[in-house]
């Protein structure tokens, strides 16, 4: 099982994903320098990612808490998510996200 | 109620300067205090608590020994109560900017507000670094910072009669919209959605002002800045419905909360490893003798970024700091349970 991480500069990395982990944790564990300042508590908006169009409808929707916290992210788009609020499940194999500038 | 720190700009002498008033900096006051060492704390935030009060004041923490559930704010309050007997001095709203060694072997820490503190030892308990405002990625914004773009409001009066644009959807954005609207020439709030992470009564007040034609609210983002010589004249906003349009703007106030930057610590000549400060695990001392680093900012084999690890580090650091601050004196290891001497210090005997 993998997820694909695109860096803001275009570099792409495929990393091994663990079922049940937050996508933020998977990214961090792979050595990608995502800020994730609050440690996955949905309290800081520094694990902001853009989800590739193909995956938008396959993710559970944002909860209010995540939508509210995204107000503190920069350059928010419709496909913005906090990666600590996406839990990796087998059906997300191949999930592709782009790290936002403010998460690095 | 605002936290009262010591007025800035003065000179102080103490045993230990602690940089960072988060939970680990606060508990250091306790461990140092048991050894009769006095402490001063500096923090860039305007109150103690660090990440606990800034990022997650209402979030429960479940892994503090003996406290099955405690919020970030409650933990801070309890620590403040616990260290009260030791009378630490707090320098808040200031960033520790300079660190130099004096000929005497003592250290001098200076803050960006002109406070000078001299001490035998320095403890860096700065967590993820200094909290600084997030800056929106608008091209050329740097040229206007400090003249037309501000990330905090200092003197309200300087905004009188201005065309003000505030960006953001949190309490800071809404509070300043409401505070500055009465004195502004025009007030425009810009947020990426018609929903807010702010007190409902503030949102209601803002919407009432919009309905009354006294201010504007746009679901949009700032696309470009226009002006010259560091002075803004207008900003271009862009939205799905309205496309791109300009609004007059003398002052732009973006409120996207805070993020952490290592800051001046990086310039103090300490060995660093990926923005962390390596320490030994006996004293939690850095590569520079007399400078300690504890809590989230340090690294060593097996390091866990947990509050409880920082508490342990604070206790061992204090033993080492004692030897520096009180050379030649015997360190008596005592328990608070049995030592009437310690109980006197705590004000319970």
CSV table of C-alpha atoms in Angstrom, one decimal:
chain,number,residue,atom,x,y,z
A,1,UNK,CA,0.0,0.0,0.0
A,2,UNK,CA,1.3,3.4,-1.0
A,3,UNK,CA,0.5,7.0,-1.1
A,4,UNK,CA,2.0,9.5,-3.5
A,5,UNK,CA,3.4,12.8,-2.2
A,6,UNK,CA,4.0,15.7,-4.5
A,7,UNK,CA,6.2,18.5,-3.1
A,8,UNK,CA,5.3,22.1,-4.0
A,9,UNK,CA,8.4,22.1,-6.4
A,10,UNK,CA,6.9,19.2,-8.3
A,11,UNK,CA,9.1,16.4,-6.9
A,12,UNK,CA,7.1,13.3,-6.4
A,13,UNK,CA,7.6,10.5,-3.9
A,14,UNK,CA,5.8,7.3,-3.5
A,15,UNK,CA,5.8,6.2,0.2
A,16,UNK,CA,4.6,3.1,2.0
A,17,UNK,CA,1.4,3.6,3.9
A,18,UNK,CA,0.3,2.0,7.1
A,19,UNK,CA,-3.4,1.2,7.5
A,20,UNK,CA,-5.0,3.1,10.4
A,21,UNK,CA,-2.3,5.8,10.5
A,22,UNK,CA,-3.0,9.5,9.8
A,23,UNK,CA,-1.8,10.5,6.4
A,24,UNK,CA,0.2,13.2,8.2
A,25,UNK,CA,2.0,10.5,10.3
A,26,UNK,CA,2.7,8.5,7.1
A,27,UNK,CA,4.3,11.5,5.5
A,28,UNK,CA,6.3,12.4,8.5
A,29,UNK,CA,7.4,8.8,9.1
A,30,UNK,CA,8.8,8.7,5.6
A,31,UNK,CA,11.1,11.6,6.4
A,32,UNK,CA,9.3,14.3,4.5
A,33,UNK,CA,9.7,17.5,6.5
A,34,UNK,CA,6.0,18.3,7.0
A,35,UNK,CA,5.6,20.8,9.9
A,36,UNK,CA,2.6,19.3,11.6
A,37,UNK,CA,3.3,21.5,14.6
A,38,UNK,CA,0.5,20.3,16.9
A,39,UNK,CA,1.2,16.7,16.3
A,40,UNK,CA,-2.1,15.6,14.7
A,41,UNK,CA,-4.6,17.3,17.0
A,42,UNK,CA,-6.3,19.4,14.3
A,43,UNK,CA,-5.0,22.5,16.1
A,44,UNK,CA,-2.5,24.2,13.8
A,45,UNK,CA,-3.2,23.7,10.0
A,46,UNK,CA,0.5,23.0,9.3
A,47,UNK,CA,-0.1,19.6,7.7
A,48,UNK,CA,-2.2,21.2,4.9
A,49,UNK,CA,-2.3,19.2,1.6
A,50,UNK,CA,-4.1,19.5,-1.7
A,51,UNK,CA,-5.8,16.2,-2.7
A,52,UNK,CA,-5.6,15.2,-6.3
A,53,UNK,CA,-8.9,15.6,-8.2
A,54,UNK,CA,-9.3,11.8,-8.7
A,55,UNK,CA,-9.3,11.2,-5.0
A,56,UNK,CA,-11.6,14.1,-3.8
A,57,UNK,CA,-14.8,12.0,-3.8
A,58,UNK,CA,-13.2,9.0,-2.3
A,59,UNK,CA,-12.2,10.6,1.0
A,60,UNK,CA,-14.5,11.0,3.9
A,61,UNK,CA,-15.7,14.6,4.0
A,62,UNK,CA,-14.1,17.2,6.3
A,63,UNK,CA,-15.6,17.5,9.7
A,64,UNK,CA,-16.5,21.0,11.0
A,65,UNK,CA,-13.4,21.1,13.2
A,66,UNK,CA,-11.1,20.5,10.1
A,67,UNK,CA,-13.0,23.1,8.0
A,68,UNK,CA,-12.6,25.7,10.9
A,69,UNK,CA,-8.9,24.9,11.3
A,70,UNK,CA,-8.3,25.3,7.6
A,71,UNK,CA,-9.1,29.0,8.1
A,72,UNK,CA,-5.6,29.2,9.6
A,73,UNK,CA,-4.0,27.7,6.5
A,74,UNK,CA,-2.7,29.8,3.6
A,75,UNK,CA,-4.0,29.5,0.0
A,76,UNK,CA,-6.9,27.2,0.8
A,77,UNK,CA,-8.6,25.6,-2.1
A,78,UNK,CA,-11.7,23.3,-2.5
A,79,UNK,CA,-9.3,20.3,-2.4
A,80,UNK,CA,-7.5,21.5,0.7
A,81,UNK,CA,-7.3,19.0,3.6
A,82,UNK,CA,-5.4,18.7,6.9
A,83,UNK,CA,-3.6,15.4,6.4
A,84,UNK,CA,-3.9,14.6,10.1
A,85,UNK,CA,-7.6,14.3,9.6
A,86,UNK,CA,-7.3,11.6,6.9
A,87,UNK,CA,-6.9,8.1,8.3
A,88,UNK,CA,-5.3,5.7,5.8
A,89,UNK,CA,-7.6,2.8,4.8
A,90,UNK,CA,-6.9,0.1,2.2
A,91,UNK,CA,-9.3,1.8,-0.3
A,92,UNK,CA,-6.9,4.8,-0.2
A,93,UNK,CA,-4.1,2.8,-1.8
A,94,UNK,CA,-2.5,5.2,-4.3
A,95,UNK,CA,-3.9,8.4,-2.7
A,96,UNK,CA,-2.1,11.3,-4.2
A,97,UNK,CA,-1.6,14.6,-2.4
A,98,UNK,CA,0.4,17.8,-2.9
A,99,UNK,CA,2.0,19.3,0.2
A,100,UNK,CA,1.0,23.0,0.6
A,101,UNK,CA,3.8,25.6,1.0
A,102,UNK,CA,2.8,26.4,4.5
A,103,UNK,CA,3.2,22.8,5.6
A,104,UNK,CA,7.0,22.8,5.0
B,1,UNK,CA,-7.6,38.9,32.0
B,2,UNK,CA,-4.2,39.7,30.5
B,3,UNK,CA,-1.2,38.1,32.1
B,4,UNK,CA,1.1,40.7,33.9
B,5,UNK,CA,4.7,40.2,33.2
B,6,UNK,CA,7.7,42.3,34.3
B,7,UNK,CA,8.0,45.6,32.4
B,8,UNK,CA,10.5,45.3,29.5
B,9,UNK,CA,13.7,47.2,29.0
B,10,UNK,CA,15.2,46.7,32.4
B,11,UNK,CA,18.4,44.9,33.5
B,12,UNK,CA,18.2,41.9,35.8
B,13,UNK,CA,20.6,39.4,37.6
B,14,UNK,CA,19.5,35.9,38.4
B,15,UNK,CA,20.7,32.3,38.6
B,16,UNK,CA,19.1,30.9,35.5
B,17,UNK,CA,17.4,32.3,32.4
B,18,UNK,CA,14.8,30.1,30.8
B,19,UNK,CA,13.9,30.8,27.2
B,20,UNK,CA,10.3,29.6,26.7
B,21,UNK,CA,7.5,29.6,29.2
B,22,UNK,CA,5.8,26.4,28.0
B,23,UNK,CA,5.2,23.5,30.4
B,24,UNK,CA,8.8,22.5,30.4
B,25,UNK,CA,10.1,26.0,31.1
B,26,UNK,CA,7.5,26.4,33.9
B,27,UNK,CA,8.4,23.1,35.5
B,28,UNK,CA,12.1,24.0,35.4
B,29,UNK,CA,11.3,26.9,37.8
B,30,UNK,CA,10.1,24.2,40.2
B,31,UNK,CA,13.1,21.9,40.0
B,32,UNK,CA,15.5,24.9,40.1
B,33,UNK,CA,13.6,26.4,43.0
B,34,UNK,CA,14.0,23.3,45.1
B,35,UNK,CA,17.7,23.8,44.8
B,36,UNK,CA,17.3,27.5,45.7
B,37,UNK,CA,18.1,28.7,42.2
B,38,UNK,CA,16.1,31.7,41.0
B,39,UNK,CA,14.8,31.9,37.5
B,40,UNK,CA,13.7,34.4,34.9
B,41,UNK,CA,11.6,33.3,31.9
B,42,UNK,CA,11.3,34.9,28.5
B,43,UNK,CA,8.5,34.1,26.0
B,44,UNK,CA,7.5,35.7,22.8
B,45,UNK,CA,3.8,35.0,23.6
B,46,UNK,CA,2.0,37.4,25.9
B,47,UNK,CA,1.3,34.7,28.6
B,48,UNK,CA,2.8,31.4,29.9
B,49,UNK,CA,1.9,28.0,28.5
B,50,UNK,CA,3.6,27.9,25.1
B,51,UNK,CA,2.0,25.5,22.6
B,52,UNK,CA,-0.4,24.2,25.4
B,53,UNK,CA,-2.2,27.6,25.6
B,54,UNK,CA,-1.5,28.8,22.0
B,55,UNK,CA,-2.3,25.7,20.0
B,56,UNK,CA,-4.6,23.6,22.1
B,57,UNK,CA,-5.9,25.3,25.3
B,58,UNK,CA,-9.2,23.4,25.1
B,59,UNK,CA,-7.8,20.0,23.9
B,60,UNK,CA,-7.5,17.3,26.5
B,61,UNK,CA,-4.1,15.7,27.2
B,62,UNK,CA,-4.2,12.2,28.6
B,63,UNK,CA,-0.6,11.3,29.2
B,64,UNK,CA,0.5,13.5,32.1
B,65,UNK,CA,1.3,11.2,35.0
B,66,UNK,CA,-1.3,11.5,37.7
B,67,UNK,CA,-3.6,13.7,35.7
B,68,UNK,CA,-5.9,11.3,33.7
B,69,UNK,CA,-7.3,14.2,31.7
B,70,UNK,CA,-6.2,17.8,31.6
B,71,UNK,CA,-6.5,20.5,29.0
B,72,UNK,CA,-3.5,22.6,27.7
B,73,UNK,CA,-4.8,25.6,29.7
B,74,UNK,CA,-5.5,23.6,32.8
B,75,UNK,CA,-2.0,22.1,32.8
B,76,UNK,CA,-0.5,25.6,32.4
B,77,UNK,CA,-2.7,26.9,35.3
B,78,UNK,CA,-1.6,24.0,37.5
B,79,UNK,CA,2.0,24.4,36.7
B,80,UNK,CA,1.7,28.2,37.5
B,81,UNK,CA,0.2,27.2,40.9
B,82,UNK,CA,2.9,24.7,41.5
B,83,UNK,CA,5.8,27.1,40.9
B,84,UNK,CA,4.2,30.1,42.6
B,85,UNK,CA,6.2,29.7,45.8
B,86,UNK,CA,9.5,30.2,43.8
B,87,UNK,CA,8.6,33.7,42.5
B,88,UNK,CA,10.0,33.4,39.0
B,89,UNK,CA,10.1,36.6,36.9
B,90,UNK,CA,8.2,36.5,33.6
B,91,UNK,CA,9.2,38.6,30.6
B,92,UNK,CA,6.4,38.0,28.2
B,93,UNK,CA,5.7,39.3,24.7
B,94,UNK,CA,9.5,39.4,24.1
B,95,UNK,CA,11.8,37.3,22.0
B,96,UNK,CA,15.1,36.2,23.3
B,97,UNK,CA,17.3,37.8,20.7
B,98,UNK,CA,20.9,37.8,21.8
B,99,UNK,CA,23.1,35.5,23.9
B,100,UNK,CA,26.7,36.4,24.9
B,101,UNK,CA,29.2,35.1,27.4
B,102,UNK,CA,30.6,37.7,29.8
B,103,UNK,CA,34.2,37.8,30.9
B,104,UNK,CA,33.0,36.6,34.3
B,105,UNK,CA,31.8,33.4,32.7
B,106,UNK,CA,28.2,34.4,33.3
B,107,UNK,CA,25.7,34.8,30.4
B,108,UNK,CA,23.8,37.8,29.1
B,109,UNK,CA,20.5,37.3,27.4
B,110,UNK,CA,18.9,40.3,25.7
B,111,UNK,CA,15.4,40.4,24.4
B,112,UNK,CA,14.0,42.3,21.3
B,113,UNK,CA,12.3,44.6,23.8
B,114,UNK,CA,15.6,45.7,25.4
B,115,UNK,CA,15.4,43.5,28.5
B,116,UNK,CA,18.8,42.4,29.7
B,117,UNK,CA,19.2,39.4,32.0
B,118,UNK,CA,22.5,38.1,33.3
B,119,UNK,CA,22.7,34.6,34.7
B,120,UNK,CA,25.0,31.7,35.6
B,121,UNK,CA,23.2,29.3,33.2
B,122,UNK,CA,20.8,29.5,30.3
B,123,UNK,CA,18.0,26.9,29.6
B,124,UNK,CA,16.5,26.8,26.1
B,125,UNK,CA,13.0,25.4,26.6
B,126,UNK,CA,11.7,26.9,23.4
B,127,UNK,CA,9.7,24.0,22.0
B,128,UNK,CA,9.3,24.4,18.2
B,129,UNK,CA,10.9,27.8,18.4
B,130,UNK,CA,9.3,31.3,18.5
B,131,UNK,CA,5.7,31.7,17.6
B,132,UNK,CA,5.6,34.1,14.7
B,133,UNK,CA,2.7,35.2,12.5
B,134,UNK,CA,2.0,33.2,9.3
B,135,UNK,CA,2.6,35.4,6.3
B,136,UNK,CA,0.3,34.9,3.3
B,137,UNK,CA,2.1,34.1,0.0
B,138,UNK,CA,1.1,37.3,-1.8
B,139,UNK,CA,3.7,38.4,-4.3
B,140,UNK,CA,5.7,41.4,-3.1
B,141,UNK,CA,4.2,41.6,0.4
B,142,UNK,CA,7.6,42.0,2.1
B,143,UNK,CA,7.9,45.5,0.5
B,144,UNK,CA,4.9,46.7,2.5
B,145,UNK,CA,5.5,44.9,5.8
B,146,UNK,CA,5.8,47.4,8.7
B,147,UNK,CA,4.5,50.3,6.6
B,148,UNK,CA,1.2,49.1,5.2
B,149,UNK,CA,1.0,45.4,6.1
B,150,UNK,CA,0.9,44.5,9.8
B,151,UNK,CA,0.4,41.1,11.5
B,152,UNK,CA,-0.6,42.6,14.8
B,153,UNK,CA,-2.3,45.8,15.9
B,154,UNK,CA,-0.2,47.9,18.3
B,155,UNK,CA,-1.7,51.4,18.3
B,156,UNK,CA,-5.3,51.5,17.3
B,157,UNK,CA,-5.2,55.3,16.8
B,158,UNK,CA,-2.8,54.9,13.8
B,159,UNK,CA,-5.6,53.3,11.9
B,160,UNK,CA,-8.0,56.2,12.1
B,161,UNK,CA,-9.3,57.4,8.8
B,162,UNK,CA,-7.6,54.6,6.8
B,163,UNK,CA,-8.9,52.2,4.2
B,164,UNK,CA,-8.4,48.9,6.1
B,165,UNK,CA,-8.5,45.4,4.6
B,166,UNK,CA,-8.5,42.5,7.1
B,167,UNK,CA,-7.9,38.9,5.9
B,168,UNK,CA,-8.8,35.8,7.9
B,169,UNK,CA,-11.7,34.1,9.6
B,170,UNK,CA,-10.7,33.6,13.2
B,171,UNK,CA,-11.3,35.5,16.3
B,172,UNK,CA,-8.3,37.9,15.7
B,173,UNK,CA,-9.7,38.9,12.3
B,174,UNK,CA,-13.2,39.4,13.6
B,175,UNK,CA,-12.2,41.2,16.8
B,176,UNK,CA,-10.1,43.7,14.8
B,177,UNK,CA,-12.8,44.2,12.2
B,178,UNK,CA,-15.2,45.2,15.0
B,179,UNK,CA,-12.6,47.3,16.9
B,180,UNK,CA,-11.2,49.2,13.9
B,181,UNK,CA,-14.4,49.6,11.9
B,182,UNK,CA,-15.7,52.7,13.9
B,183,UNK,CA,-12.4,54.6,13.3
B,184,UNK,CA,-11.6,53.4,9.7
B,185,UNK,CA,-12.5,55.3,6.6
B,186,UNK,CA,-13.5,51.9,5.1
B,187,UNK,CA,-13.4,48.4,6.4
B,188,UNK,CA,-13.2,45.3,4.2
B,189,UNK,CA,-13.1,41.7,5.5
B,190,UNK,CA,-11.7,39.1,3.1
B,191,UNK,CA,-12.1,35.4,3.9
B,192,UNK,CA,-12.0,32.3,1.7
B,193,UNK,CA,-15.4,31.1,2.8
B,194,UNK,CA,-18.6,32.4,4.3
B,195,UNK,CA,-18.0,30.6,7.6
B,196,UNK,CA,-15.8,31.6,10.5
B,197,UNK,CA,-13.8,30.0,13.3
B,198,UNK,CA,-14.8,32.8,15.7
B,199,UNK,CA,-17.3,33.7,18.4
B,200,UNK,CA,-20.8,33.7,16.9
B,201,UNK,CA,-21.7,37.1,18.4
B,202,UNK,CA,-18.7,38.6,16.6
B,203,UNK,CA,-19.8,37.1,13.3
B,204,UNK,CA,-23.3,38.4,13.9
B,205,UNK,CA,-22.0,41.9,14.7
B,206,UNK,CA,-19.9,41.9,11.5
B,207,UNK,CA,-22.8,40.8,9.3
B,208,UNK,CA,-25.0,43.5,10.8
B,209,UNK,CA,-22.4,46.1,9.9
B,210,UNK,CA,-22.3,44.7,6.3
B,211,UNK,CA,-26.1,44.8,6.1
B,212,UNK,CA,-26.0,48.4,7.3
B,213,UNK,CA,-23.6,49.3,4.6
B,214,UNK,CA,-20.8,50.2,7.1
B,215,UNK,CA,-18.3,47.7,5.9
B,216,UNK,CA,-17.7,45.1,3.2
B,217,UNK,CA,-17.2,41.3,3.4
B,218,UNK,CA,-15.9,39.4,0.4
B,219,UNK,CA,-15.6,35.6,0.1
B,220,UNK,CA,-12.3,35.9,-1.8
B,221,UNK,CA,-8.6,35.9,-1.6
B,222,UNK,CA,-6.0,38.6,-2.0
B,223,UNK,CA,-4.4,38.3,-5.5
B,224,UNK,CA,-2.2,41.3,-5.7
B,225,UNK,CA,-1.0,44.4,-3.9
B,226,UNK,CA,-0.8,47.9,-5.5
B,227,UNK,CA,1.1,50.8,-4.2
B,228,UNK,CA,4.6,52.4,-4.2
B,229,UNK,CA,7.3,53.2,-1.7
B,230,UNK,CA,6.0,50.7,0.8
B,231,UNK,CA,2.6,52.4,0.9
B,232,UNK,CA,-0.4,50.4,-0.3
B,233,UNK,CA,-3.1,52.1,-2.3
B,234,UNK,CA,-5.3,49.2,-3.2
B,235,UNK,CA,-5.5,45.4,-3.3
B,236,UNK,CA,-6.9,43.1,-5.9
B,237,UNK,CA,-9.2,40.4,-4.7
B,238,UNK,CA,-10.3,37.4,-6.6
B,239,UNK,CA,-13.4,35.3,-6.1
B,240,UNK,CA,-15.2,32.6,-8.0
B,241,UNK,CA,-18.4,34.7,-8.3
B,242,UNK,CA,-16.9,38.2,-8.9
B,243,UNK,CA,-13.7,37.5,-10.7
B,244,UNK,CA,-10.9,39.9,-9.9
B,245,UNK,CA,-11.7,43.4,-8.5
B,246,UNK,CA,-9.9,46.1,-6.6
B,247,UNK,CA,-10.7,47.6,-3.2
B,248,UNK,CA,-9.0,50.7,-1.7
B,249,UNK,CA,-6.4,49.8,0.9
B,250,UNK,CA,-4.0,51.8,3.1
B,251,UNK,CA,-3.5,49.0,5.6
B,252,UNK,CA,-3.6,45.3,5.1
B,253,UNK,CA,-4.0,43.1,8.2
B,254,UNK,CA,-3.6,39.4,7.6
B,255,UNK,CA,-4.6,37.1,10.5
B,256,UNK,CA,-3.7,33.5,9.8
B,257,UNK,CA,-2.5,32.6,13.3
B,258,UNK,CA,1.0,31.7,14.4
B,259,UNK,CA,3.6,29.2,13.3
B,260,UNK,CA,6.9,28.2,14.9
B,261,UNK,CA,10.3,29.3,13.7
B,262,UNK,CA,13.6,28.4,15.4
B,263,UNK,CA,14.6,32.1,15.3
B,264,UNK,CA,17.7,33.6,17.0
B,265,UNK,CA,18.6,30.3,18.7
B,266,UNK,CA,20.1,29.3,15.4
B,267,UNK,CA,22.6,32.1,15.6
B,268,UNK,CA,24.0,31.4,19.1
B,269,UNK,CA,26.8,29.1,17.9
B,270,UNK,CA,25.2,25.9,19.2
B,271,UNK,CA,25.5,22.7,17.3
B,272,UNK,CA,22.2,22.0,15.6
B,273,UNK,CA,20.7,18.9,14.0
B,274,UNK,CA,17.7,19.6,11.7
B,275,UNK,CA,16.6,22.6,13.7
B,276,UNK,CA,17.0,20.7,17.0
B,277,UNK,CA,19.6,21.2,19.7
B,278,UNK,CA,21.6,18.0,20.5
B,279,UNK,CA,22.2,17.5,24.2
B,280,UNK,CA,23.8,14.8,26.4
B,281,UNK,CA,21.4,12.8,28.5
B,282,UNK,CA,23.1,13.3,31.8
B,283,UNK,CA,22.7,17.1,32.1
B,284,UNK,CA,20.8,18.0,28.9
B,285,UNK,CA,23.6,20.4,28.2
B,286,UNK,CA,24.3,21.7,24.6
B,287,UNK,CA,27.6,21.8,22.9
B,288,UNK,CA,28.2,25.0,24.8
B,289,UNK,CA,28.8,24.4,28.6
B,290,UNK,CA,26.3,26.4,30.7
B,291,UNK,CA,23.7,26.3,28.0
B,292,UNK,CA,21.0,23.6,28.4
B,293,UNK,CA,18.2,22.6,26.1
B,294,UNK,CA,15.1,20.7,27.3
B,295,UNK,CA,11.8,19.7,25.9
B,296,UNK,CA,10.7,19.6,22.3
B,297,UNK,CA,13.7,21.7,21.1
B,298,UNK,CA,16.4,19.1,22.0
B,299,UNK,CA,17.4,15.8,20.5
B,300,UNK,CA,19.3,12.8,21.8
B,301,UNK,CA,19.2,9.1,21.0
B,302,UNK,CA,15.7,7.8,21.9
B,303,UNK,CA,14.2,11.3,22.3
B,304,UNK,CA,10.4,11.3,22.6
B,305,UNK,CA,8.6,14.7,22.2
B,306,UNK,CA,6.4,14.2,25.2
B,307,UNK,CA,5.7,16.7,28.0
B,308,UNK,CA,6.7,14.1,30.5
B,309,UNK,CA,10.1,13.6,28.9
B,310,UNK,CA,10.7,17.4,29.3
B,311,UNK,CA,9.8,17.2,33.0
B,312,UNK,CA,12.5,14.6,33.5
B,313,UNK,CA,15.0,16.6,31.5
B,314,UNK,CA,14.2,19.7,33.6
B,315,UNK,CA,15.0,17.8,36.8
B,316,UNK,CA,18.4,16.6,35.6
B,317,UNK,CA,19.2,19.9,34.0
B,318,UNK,CA,18.6,21.6,37.4
B,319,UNK,CA,21.2,19.4,39.1
B,320,UNK,CA,23.8,20.4,36.6
B,321,UNK,CA,22.8,24.1,36.6
B,322,UNK,CA,23.2,24.1,40.4
B,323,UNK,CA,26.9,23.1,40.0
B,324,UNK,CA,27.5,26.0,37.7
B,325,UNK,CA,25.5,28.6,39.7
B,326,UNK,CA,26.8,27.4,43.1
B,327,UNK,CA,30.3,26.2,42.5
B,328,UNK,CA,31.8,24.5,45.5
B,329,UNK,CA,28.5,24.1,47.3
B,330,UNK,CA,27.2,20.7,48.2
B,331,UNK,CA,24.1,19.6,46.4
B,332,UNK,CA,21.8,17.9,48.9
B,333,UNK,CA,19.3,15.6,47.1
B,334,UNK,CA,16.0,15.7,49.1
B,335,UNK,CA,12.4,14.6,48.7
B,336,UNK,CA,9.5,17.0,49.0
B,337,UNK,CA,7.7,14.3,51.0
B,338,UNK,CA,10.2,14.1,53.8
B,339,UNK,CA,12.3,17.3,53.7
B,340,UNK,CA,11.1,20.0,56.0
B,341,UNK,CA,13.6,22.3,54.3
B,342,UNK,CA,11.9,21.8,50.9
B,343,UNK,CA,8.5,22.0,52.5
B,344,UNK,CA,9.5,25.5,53.8
B,345,UNK,CA,10.5,26.6,50.3
B,346,UNK,CA,7.1,25.4,49.1
B,347,UNK,CA,5.3,27.3,51.8
B,348,UNK,CA,3.6,24.2,53.3
B,349,UNK,CA,5.7,23.7,56.4
